[in-house]
């Protein structure tokens, strides 16, 4: 069956982008956050982004208010029980995600598809926390979600053909190009991105070049929109570390081993753009 209403768990950077993108595509979206203050901050993120789209002339005022009208917020997971598709965008913590999947499985009707935006954890393991593993899938969006044209669909071991087909149609309805990855660490994009980011950090750490020259080299020599150290700051150094640790844990391949500098920066609270500083200063 087709998707009409969406539930989103988590309204952080990725969750807010997913909420906005779904609402702009015409879906009714209910997003759940842990408490009223976090929910208000998440919804403000969505509304600010819609306002910026109006200011840039990408959205007219009527469409903006119709889009905002399709979005509602809640602190109760039960309020997502009417959704045809629930996308989990909570913290990258398997125990937490399995608990959310298990609760959603109890709350939602049998047809509901349960998806995760995880960038590093096993979707098969999330499906195992439910009684509907055939309807569990990975929908991995990219930051900034409203802008990046890709949706990486992760087919877990037990995901059905129908769940995959509905997810591909949903991605197309959002205006995204979809690719299908197996449920292996890093899927497709992070399998390639993470060693590249870590090599760039190692090059900087070992004094091979300045951070600016590493980034300029990649930007102008390879045509990337951002250099790798800027991109690591943009993704978040904690997220970069988390993903590389998860991949190293699984592959035991030194290409995925986090450089000491990255770990120390995260320990020191230099998490990139969101904390005001990472490889660069954003204060
Ligand atoms: N929300 C909505 N729109 C945004 C936005 C945001 N957060 N940030 C930028 N935009 C829009 C701008 O408004 C602008 O739109 P228009 O062209 O329609 O006016 C467009 O995006 C370009 O933005 P800017 O001109 O301000 O800046 P830019 O040209 O430098 O582009 C960028 C910004 C899109 C972020 C670009 O630098 C880029 O593509 N960077 C690479 C991002 C990337 O690689 N993301 C993937 C990270 S990996 C990941 O997410 C997955 C994971 O698991 C780790």
Coordinates of C-alpha atoms and ligand atoms in Angstrom, one line a residue:
X1 CA 0.0 0.0 0.0
X2 CA 1.1 3.6 -0.5
X3 CA 2.3 5.9 2.2
X4 CA 0.1 8.9 3.3
X5 CA 1.2 9.7 6.8
X6 CA 4.7 9.7 8.3
X7 CA 5.9 9.5 11.8
X8 CA 9.5 10.7 12.7
X9 CA 11.3 9.8 15.9
X10 CA 13.7 12.6 16.7
X11 CA 13.8 16.2 15.6
X12 CA 17.6 16.9 15.7
X13 CA 19.6 17.9 12.6
X14 CA 18.5 14.9 10.5
X15 CA 15.0 14.4 12.0
X16 CA 14.1 18.1 11.3
X17 CA 15.4 17.8 7.7
X18 CA 13.4 14.6 7.2
X19 CA 10.2 16.3 8.7
X20 CA 10.6 19.3 6.4
X21 CA 11.3 17.2 3.3
X22 CA 8.3 14.9 3.9
X23 CA 5.9 17.8 4.6
X24 CA 7.2 19.7 1.5
X25 CA 6.4 16.6 -0.6
X26 CA 2.8 16.8 0.7
X27 CA 2.8 14.2 3.5
X28 CA 1.3 14.7 6.9
X29 CA 4.1 14.3 9.5
X30 CA 4.0 13.8 13.2
X31 CA 7.4 14.1 14.9
X32 CA 8.2 12.9 18.4
X33 CA 10.8 14.3 20.7
X34 CA 11.7 13.5 24.3
X35 CA 10.3 16.6 26.0
X36 CA 8.6 19.9 25.3
X37 CA 11.8 22.0 25.2
X38 CA 13.6 19.7 22.8
X39 CA 10.5 19.4 20.6
X40 CA 10.1 23.2 20.5
X41 CA 13.8 23.5 19.4
X42 CA 13.4 20.9 16.8
X43 CA 10.2 22.4 15.3
X44 CA 11.9 25.9 15.4
X45 CA 14.6 24.4 13.3
X46 CA 12.0 23.2 10.7
X47 CA 10.2 26.5 10.7
X48 CA 13.4 28.5 10.4
X49 CA 14.4 26.4 7.4
X50 CA 11.0 27.0 5.8
X51 CA 11.3 30.7 6.4
X52 CA 14.7 30.8 4.7
X53 CA 13.2 29.0 1.7
X54 CA 10.5 31.8 1.5
X55 CA 13.2 34.5 1.8
X56 CA 15.2 32.9 -1.0
X57 CA 12.0 32.8 -3.2
X58 CA 12.0 29.0 -3.2
X59 CA 8.6 28.8 -1.5
X60 CA 5.6 31.1 -1.5
X61 CA 4.0 32.2 1.8
X62 CA 0.8 30.1 1.2
X63 CA 2.8 27.0 0.4
X64 CA 4.9 27.6 3.5
X65 CA 1.9 27.8 5.8
X66 CA 0.3 24.7 4.1
X67 CA 3.5 22.8 4.6
X68 CA 3.8 23.9 8.3
X69 CA 0.2 22.9 8.7
X70 CA 1.0 19.3 7.8
X71 CA 3.5 19.1 10.6
X72 CA 2.6 18.3 14.2
X73 CA 4.8 17.6 17.2
X74 CA 4.4 15.3 20.2
X75 CA 6.3 13.8 23.1
X76 CA 4.3 10.6 23.0
X77 CA 5.4 7.7 20.8
X78 CA 1.8 6.5 20.8
X79 CA 0.9 9.5 18.7
X80 CA 2.9 8.0 15.8
X81 CA 0.6 4.9 15.7
X82 CA -1.5 6.3 12.9
X83 CA 1.5 6.5 10.5
X84 CA 2.0 4.3 7.4
X85 CA 5.8 4.8 7.7
X86 CA 7.8 5.7 10.8
X87 CA 11.3 7.0 10.3
X88 CA 13.5 6.7 13.4
X89 CA 16.2 9.5 13.5
X90 CA 17.2 9.2 17.2
X91 CA 20.8 9.0 18.6
X92 CA 23.1 6.3 17.1
X93 CA 22.7 3.9 20.0
X94 CA 21.6 0.3 19.2
X95 CA 19.9 -0.4 22.6
X96 CA 17.9 2.8 22.2
X97 CA 17.0 2.1 18.6
X98 CA 15.9 -1.5 19.4
X99 CA 13.7 -0.2 22.3
X100 CA 12.1 2.4 19.9
X101 CA 11.5 -0.3 17.3
X102 CA 10.1 -2.7 19.8
X103 CA 7.7 -0.1 21.1
X104 CA 6.7 1.1 17.6
X105 CA 6.0 -2.6 16.7
X106 CA 3.6 -2.9 19.5
X107 CA 1.9 0.5 18.8
X108 CA 1.6 0.6 15.0
X109 CA -0.9 -1.4 12.8
X110 CA 0.4 -4.4 10.9
X111 CA 0.9 -2.5 7.6
X112 CA 3.2 0.2 9.0
X113 CA 6.8 0.2 7.7
X114 CA 9.4 0.9 10.4
X115 CA 12.5 2.6 9.0
X116 CA 15.8 3.9 10.5
X117 CA 18.0 6.8 9.3
X118 CA 21.0 5.1 10.9
X119 CA 24.3 5.7 9.2
X120 CA 26.3 3.0 10.9
X121 CA 24.2 0.4 12.8
X122 CA 22.7 -2.8 11.6
X123 CA 19.1 -2.5 10.3
X124 CA 18.7 -6.3 10.6
X125 CA 19.4 -6.0 14.3
X126 CA 16.6 -3.3 14.6
X127 CA 14.2 -5.6 12.7
X128 CA 15.1 -8.4 15.1
X129 CA 13.6 -6.2 17.9
X130 CA 10.2 -6.4 16.2
X131 CA 7.7 -9.0 15.0
X132 CA 7.7 -7.5 11.5
X133 CA 11.3 -7.8 10.3
X134 CA 10.0 -7.9 6.7
X135 CA 8.7 -4.4 7.1
X136 CA 11.9 -2.9 8.6
X137 CA 14.3 -1.0 6.3
X138 CA 17.0 1.6 6.4
X139 CA 16.2 5.0 4.9
X140 CA 19.5 6.9 5.1
X141 CA 19.2 10.6 4.3
X142 CA 22.1 13.0 3.8
X143 CA 22.8 16.4 5.5
X144 CA 21.3 18.9 4.6
X145 CA 18.3 16.6 4.0
X146 CA 16.2 19.2 2.0
X147 CA 19.1 19.8 -0.4
X148 CA 21.0 16.5 -0.9
X149 CA 19.3 14.5 -3.7
X150 CA 20.2 11.0 -2.5
X151 CA 18.3 8.5 -0.4
X152 CA 20.3 5.4 0.4
X153 CA 17.9 2.5 1.1
X154 CA 19.3 -0.3 3.2
X155 CA 17.8 -3.7 2.6
X156 CA 18.1 -5.7 5.8
X157 CA 18.4 -9.5 5.7
X158 CA 14.7 -10.1 6.1
X159 CA 13.3 -6.9 4.4
X160 CA 10.5 -7.9 1.9
X161 CA 10.4 -7.0 -1.8
X162 CA 7.2 -5.1 -1.1
X163 CA 8.8 -3.0 1.7
X164 CA 11.7 -2.2 -0.7
X165 CA 9.3 -1.2 -3.5
X166 CA 7.2 1.0 -1.3
X167 CA 10.3 2.7 0.1
X168 CA 11.7 3.3 -3.4
X169 CA 8.4 4.9 -4.5
X170 CA 8.4 7.0 -1.3
X171 CA 12.0 8.2 -2.1
X172 CA 10.9 9.1 -5.6
X173 CA 7.9 11.0 -4.2
X174 CA 10.3 13.1 -2.1
X175 CA 12.2 13.9 -5.2
X176 CA 15.2 11.9 -4.2
X177 CA 17.3 9.5 -6.3
X178 CA 17.4 6.1 -4.5
X179 CA 20.2 3.6 -4.3
X180 CA 19.9 0.2 -2.6
X181 CA 22.6 -1.0 -0.3
X182 CA 23.0 -4.2 1.7
X183 CA 23.0 -4.1 5.5
X184 CA 26.8 -4.0 5.9
X185 CA 28.7 -1.4 7.9
X186 CA 28.8 2.0 6.2
X187 CA 26.3 0.8 3.5
X188 CA 27.6 2.3 0.2
X189 CA 28.3 6.0 0.9
X190 CA 29.9 5.8 4.3
X191 CA 32.0 2.8 3.2
X192 CA 33.7 5.1 0.8
X193 CA 33.4 8.4 2.7
X194 CA 34.7 7.4 6.1
X195 CA 38.2 6.2 5.0
X196 CA 38.5 9.4 2.9
X197 CA 37.6 11.6 5.9
X198 CA 39.9 9.6 8.2
X199 CA 42.8 9.8 5.7
X200 CA 42.3 13.6 5.4
X201 CA 42.5 13.9 9.2
X202 CA 45.6 11.7 9.3
X203 CA 47.2 13.9 6.6
X204 CA 46.5 17.0 8.7
X205 CA 47.6 15.2 12.0
X206 CA 50.9 14.1 10.5
X207 CA 51.6 17.6 9.2
X208 CA 51.5 16.8 5.5
X209 CA 49.7 20.1 4.8
X210 CA 47.6 22.8 6.4
X211 CA 43.9 22.1 6.9
X212 CA 43.1 24.9 4.4
X213 CA 45.3 23.3 1.7
X214 CA 43.9 19.8 2.2
X215 CA 40.4 21.2 1.8
X216 CA 41.3 23.5 -1.1
X217 CA 43.1 20.6 -2.8
X218 CA 40.0 18.4 -2.7
X219 CA 37.6 21.2 -3.5
X220 CA 39.4 22.6 -6.5
X221 CA 41.3 19.5 -7.6
X222 CA 38.4 17.0 -7.3
X223 CA 35.4 19.3 -7.6
X224 CA 33.9 18.4 -4.2
X225 CA 31.6 21.1 -2.8
X226 CA 33.4 21.0 0.6
X227 CA 36.9 19.9 1.5
X228 CA 37.0 16.8 3.8
X229 CA 37.9 18.7 7.0
X230 CA 35.1 21.1 6.5
X231 CA 32.8 18.2 5.7
X232 CA 33.9 16.3 8.9
X233 CA 33.0 19.5 10.9
X234 CA 29.7 19.7 9.0
X235 CA 28.8 16.0 9.6
X236 CA 29.9 16.4 13.3
X237 CA 33.2 15.0 14.6
X238 CA 31.3 12.9 17.2
X239 CA 29.2 11.3 14.4
X240 CA 32.4 10.8 12.2
X241 CA 34.1 9.1 15.2
X242 CA 31.0 7.0 16.0
X243 CA 30.6 5.8 12.4
X244 CA 34.3 4.9 12.1
X245 CA 34.4 3.1 15.4
X246 CA 31.3 1.1 14.3
X247 CA 33.0 0.2 11.0
X248 CA 36.3 -0.6 12.7
X249 CA 34.5 -2.9 15.2
X250 CA 33.0 -4.9 12.3
X251 CA 35.8 -4.9 9.7
X252 CA 39.0 -4.6 11.9
X253 CA 40.5 -2.8 8.9
X254 CA 43.0 -0.1 9.8
X255 CA 41.4 2.2 7.1
X256 CA 38.5 2.6 9.5
X257 CA 40.6 3.1 12.7
X258 CA 39.9 6.6 14.0
X259 CA 43.1 8.8 14.2
X260 CA 44.0 9.9 17.7
X261 CA 43.4 13.5 16.9
X262 CA 39.8 12.9 16.0
X263 CA 39.2 11.0 19.3
X264 CA 40.9 13.8 21.3
X265 CA 38.9 16.5 19.6
X266 CA 35.6 14.8 20.5
X267 CA 36.8 14.2 24.0
X268 CA 37.6 18.0 24.2
X269 CA 34.1 18.8 23.0
X270 CA 35.2 20.1 19.6
X271 CA 32.4 18.5 17.7
X272 CA 32.5 20.6 14.5
X273 CA 30.1 23.2 13.3
X274 CA 27.3 22.4 15.8
X275 CA 29.6 23.1 18.9
X276 CA 31.1 26.2 17.4
X277 CA 34.5 24.7 16.6
X278 CA 36.1 21.6 15.1
X279 CA 39.0 21.8 12.5
X280 CA 37.7 25.3 12.0
X281 CA 36.3 28.0 14.3
X282 CA 32.6 28.8 13.8
X283 CA 32.0 31.1 16.8
Ligands
LIG1 N1 18.7 23.4 4.7 C1 18.0 23.8 3.6 N2 18.7 24.3 2.5 C2 20.0 24.5 2.6 C3 20.7 24.2 3.8 C4 20.0 23.6 4.9 N3 20.6 23.3 6.0 N4 22.0 24.5 3.6 C5 22.1 25.0 2.3 N5 20.9 25.0 1.8 C6 20.6 25.4 0.4 C7 20.8 26.9 0.2 O1 19.8 27.6 0.6 C8 21.0 26.9 -1.3 O2 19.7 26.8 -2.0 P1 19.4 27.5 -3.4 O3 20.6 27.2 -4.3 O4 18.1 26.9 -3.8 O5 19.3 29.0 -3.0 C9 21.8 25.6 -1.6 O6 21.5 24.7 -0.5 C10 23.2 25.9 -1.7 O7 23.6 26.5 -0.5 P2 24.6 27.7 -0.3 O8 24.7 28.5 -1.6 O9 24.4 28.4 1.0 O10 26.0 27.0 0.0 P3 26.8 25.9 -0.9 O11 26.6 26.2 -2.4 O12 28.1 25.9 -0.3 O13 26.0 24.6 -0.6 C11 25.9 22.6 0.7 C12 25.9 24.1 0.8 C13 24.6 22.1 0.0 C14 25.9 22.1 2.2 C15 27.2 22.1 -0.1 O14 28.3 22.7 0.5 C16 27.3 20.6 -0.1 O15 26.7 19.9 -0.9 N6 28.2 20.1 0.8 C17 28.5 18.7 0.9 C18 27.4 18.1 1.9 C19 27.6 16.6 2.0 O16 28.5 16.0 1.5 N7 26.6 16.0 2.8 C20 26.7 14.6 3.1 C21 27.3 14.5 4.4 S1 27.4 12.8 4.9 C22 25.9 12.4 5.6 O17 25.1 13.3 5.8 C23 25.6 11.0 5.9 C24 26.3 10.4 7.0 O18 25.9 9.3 7.4 C25 27.5 10.9 7.7

